[in-house]
mmCIF file of C-alpha atoms in Angstrom:
data_model
loop_
_atom_site.group_PDB
_atom_site.id
_atom_site.type_symbol
_atom_site.label_atom_id
_atom_site.label_comp_id
_atom_site.label_asym_id
_atom_site.label_seq_id
_atom_site.Cartn_x
_atom_site.Cartn_y
_atom_site.Cartn_z
ATOM 1 C CA MET A 533 -16.135 3.297 15.638
ATOM 2 C CA ASP A 534 -15.489 -0.165 17.035
ATOM 3 C CA TYR A 535 -13.340 -2.923 15.502
ATOM 4 C CA GLY A 536 -16.263 -4.457 13.593
ATOM 5 C CA ALA A 537 -17.086 -1.186 11.841
ATOM 6 C CA ALA A 538 -13.413 -0.556 11.031
ATOM 7 C CA ALA A 539 -13.027 -4.111 9.691
ATOM 8 C CA ASP A 540 -16.122 -3.626 7.498
ATOM 9 C CA GLU A 541 -14.637 -0.393 6.181
ATOM 10 C CA TYR A 542 -11.421 -2.283 5.392
ATOM 11 C CA GLU A 543 -13.295 -5.045 3.541
ATOM 12 C CA LYS A 544 -15.272 -2.537 1.472
ATOM 13 C CA ALA A 545 -12.039 -0.751 0.542
ATOM 14 C CA THR A 546 -10.400 -3.996 -0.600
ATOM 15 C CA ALA A 547 -13.224 -4.581 -3.070
ATOM 16 C CA GLU A 548 -12.046 -1.498 -4.966
ATOM 17 C CA LEU A 549 -8.344 -2.415 -5.060
ATOM 18 C CA ASN A 550 -6.394 -4.745 -7.324
ATOM 19 C CA LEU A 551 -3.490 -6.815 -6.040
ATOM 20 C CA PRO A 552 -0.728 -8.521 -8.006
ATOM 21 C CA LYS A 553 -1.783 -11.917 -9.341
ATOM 22 C CA ASP A 554 0.586 -13.820 -7.035
ATOM 23 C CA ASP A 555 -0.485 -11.993 -3.875
ATOM 24 C CA ASN A 556 -2.458 -14.089 -1.387
ATOM 25 C CA GLY A 557 -5.026 -11.368 -0.815
ATOM 26 C CA PHE A 558 -5.621 -8.749 1.825
ATOM 27 C CA PRO A 559 -4.827 -9.983 5.341
ATOM 28 C CA GLY A 560 -7.689 -8.104 6.995
ATOM 29 C CA LEU A 561 -7.565 -5.462 9.672
ATOM 30 C CA PRO A 562 -5.544 -6.842 12.598
ATOM 31 C CA GLU A 563 -7.685 -7.534 15.644
ATOM 32 C CA PRO A 564 -6.700 -5.579 18.738
ATOM 33 C CA ASP A 565 -5.804 -7.317 22.006
ATOM 34 C CA GLU A 566 -8.279 -5.161 23.891
ATOM 35 C CA GLU A 567 -11.371 -3.116 23.101
ATOM 36 C CA THR A 568 -10.316 -0.278 20.847
ATOM 37 C CA GLN A 569 -12.025 2.672 19.221
ATOM 38 C CA TYR A 570 -11.027 3.537 15.651
ATOM 39 C CA GLN A 571 -11.109 6.800 13.761
ATOM 40 C CA GLU A 572 -13.364 6.788 10.719
ATOM 41 C CA GLY A 573 -11.301 5.954 7.625
ATOM 42 C CA VAL A 574 -8.730 3.726 9.326
ATOM 43 C CA GLY A 575 -9.946 0.637 7.482
ATOM 44 C CA ILE A 576 -9.636 2.372 4.125
ATOM 45 C CA ILE A 577 -6.158 3.683 4.943
ATOM 46 C CA GLN A 578 -4.919 0.279 6.111
ATOM 47 C CA ALA A 579 -6.254 -1.469 2.990
ATOM 48 C CA GLN A 580 -4.742 1.125 0.662
ATOM 49 C CA TYR A 581 -1.401 0.973 2.422
ATOM 50 C CA TYR A 582 -1.336 -2.829 2.105
ATOM 51 C CA TRP A 583 -2.127 -2.343 -1.597
ATOM 52 C CA GLN A 584 0.877 0.001 -1.967
ATOM 53 C CA CYS A 585 3.190 -2.472 -0.256
ATOM 54 C CA ALA A 586 1.965 -5.343 -2.442
ATOM 55 C CA TRP A 587 2.602 -3.369 -5.634
ATOM 56 C CA GLU A 588 5.990 -2.131 -4.432
ATOM 57 C CA LYS A 589 6.967 -5.746 -3.768
ATOM 58 C CA GLU A 590 5.663 -6.765 -7.197
ATOM 59 C CA TRP A 591 7.701 -4.055 -8.911
ATOM 60 C CA LEU A 592 10.842 -4.866 -6.904
ATOM 61 C CA THR A 593 10.470 -8.561 -7.800
ATOM 62 C CA ALA A 594 9.704 -7.973 -11.486
ATOM 63 C CA GLN A 595 11.964 -5.064 -12.411
ATOM 64 C CA GLY A 596 14.830 -6.214 -14.565
ATOM 65 C CA GLU A 597 13.285 -9.693 -14.823
ATOM 66 C CA ASP A 598 9.806 -9.305 -16.305
ATOM 67 C CA ASP A 599 9.168 -5.970 -18.004
ATOM 68 C CA ALA A 600 5.437 -6.586 -18.471
ATOM 69 C CA ARG A 601 4.872 -7.309 -14.753
ATOM 70 C CA ALA A 602 7.024 -4.327 -13.759
ATOM 71 C CA LYS A 603 5.032 -2.037 -16.064
ATOM 72 C CA ILE A 604 1.728 -3.238 -14.583
ATOM 73 C CA ALA A 605 3.073 -2.597 -11.072
ATOM 74 C CA LEU A 606 4.107 0.956 -11.959
ATOM 75 C CA THR A 607 0.733 1.591 -13.585
ATOM 76 C CA GLU A 608 -0.947 0.567 -10.333
ATOM 77 C CA LEU A 609 1.434 2.588 -8.146
ATOM 78 C CA LYS A 610 0.748 5.709 -10.216
ATOM 79 C CA LYS A 611 -2.836 5.574 -8.852
ATOM 80 C CA ALA A 612 -1.623 6.079 -5.271
ATOM 81 C CA SER A 613 -1.440 9.863 -5.344
ATOM 82 C CA LYS A 614 -5.223 10.070 -5.825
ATOM 83 C CA MET A 615 -6.053 7.677 -2.975
ATOM 84 C CA LYS A 616 -7.318 8.626 0.473
ATOM 85 C CA TYR A 617 -4.240 7.346 2.307
ATOM 86 C CA MET A 618 -2.106 9.850 0.367
ATOM 87 C CA SER A 619 -4.360 12.808 1.183
ATOM 88 C CA LYS A 620 -3.243 15.697 3.393
ATOM 89 C CA GLU A 621 -5.572 14.389 6.102
ATOM 90 C CA HIS A 622 -3.600 11.168 6.387
ATOM 91 C CA LEU A 623 -0.063 11.787 5.156
ATOM 92 C CA ASP A 624 2.181 14.799 5.537
ATOM 93 C CA ASP A 625 3.725 16.691 2.634
ATOM 94 C CA GLN A 626 7.082 14.953 3.118
ATOM 95 C CA GLY A 627 5.496 11.502 2.911
ATOM 96 C CA ARG A 628 3.696 12.352 -0.320
ATOM 97 C CA SER A 629 6.809 13.971 -1.761
ATOM 98 C CA ASP A 630 8.945 10.958 -0.852
ATOM 99 C CA PHE A 631 6.523 8.520 -2.485
ATOM 100 C CA LEU A 632 6.407 10.548 -5.697
ATOM 101 C CA ALA A 633 10.221 10.708 -5.749
ATOM 102 C CA TYR A 634 10.406 6.920 -5.290
ATOM 103 C CA LEU A 635 7.913 6.498 -8.125
ATOM 104 C CA ASP A 636 9.925 8.797 -10.409
ATOM 105 C CA ARG A 637 13.083 6.818 -9.620
ATOM 106 C CA ALA A 638 11.304 3.533 -10.309
ATOM 107 C CA ILE A 639 10.069 4.792 -13.683
ATOM 108 C CA LEU A 640 13.744 5.375 -14.533
ATOM 109 C CA GLY A 641 14.625 1.860 -13.321
ATOM 110 C CA ASP A 642 16.085 2.820 -9.933
ATOM 111 C CA PRO A 643 14.746 0.556 -7.162
ATOM 112 C CA SER A 644 16.370 2.414 -4.250
ATOM 113 C CA GLY A 645 13.330 4.415 -3.098
ATOM 114 C CA PHE A 646 10.796 1.602 -3.218
ATOM 115 C CA GLN A 647 13.328 -0.800 -1.713
ATOM 116 C CA MET A 648 13.952 1.540 1.208
ATOM 117 C CA ASP A 649 10.214 2.124 1.750
ATOM 118 C CA TYR A 650 9.334 -1.553 1.472
ATOM 119 C CA THR A 651 12.085 -2.628 3.859
ATOM 120 C CA ALA A 652 11.240 0.053 6.425
ATOM 121 C CA ASN A 653 7.449 0.037 6.249
ATOM 122 C CA CYS A 654 5.989 -2.982 4.528
ATOM 123 C CA GLN A 655 7.559 -6.233 5.658
ATOM 124 C CA HIS A 656 5.597 -6.216 8.907
ATOM 125 C CA SER A 657 2.340 -6.485 6.963
ATOM 126 C CA GLU A 658 3.260 -9.699 5.160
ATOM 127 C CA ARG A 659 1.678 -12.929 6.286
ATOM 128 C CA LYS A 660 3.884 -15.199 8.336
#
């Protein structure tokens, strides 16, 4: 599929995802510098991954400061394991296992897993 089809897929996926109230919204699928072909599903995966990063950031910001916001963030993050980007077709067993371990730690109040994931994988997707 071309960029336009992948971007449409991304936009459709965002319509089904909630973001934290202070998030500025989905940034859109980045435009390539040259003509590029995309695998079907890439728009969905990119949107869902942005969603995960937004909720990890929300939990990291709220935990220990605002219990209600932190609880909402964890409730959202618990949905991840049923999403397409966490499926075997898109993420290996180790990646799924790591995320679930980070989630378990967060439920117990330990930010280390989500902090490591956010720092390593999410900051690049924030708007400048």
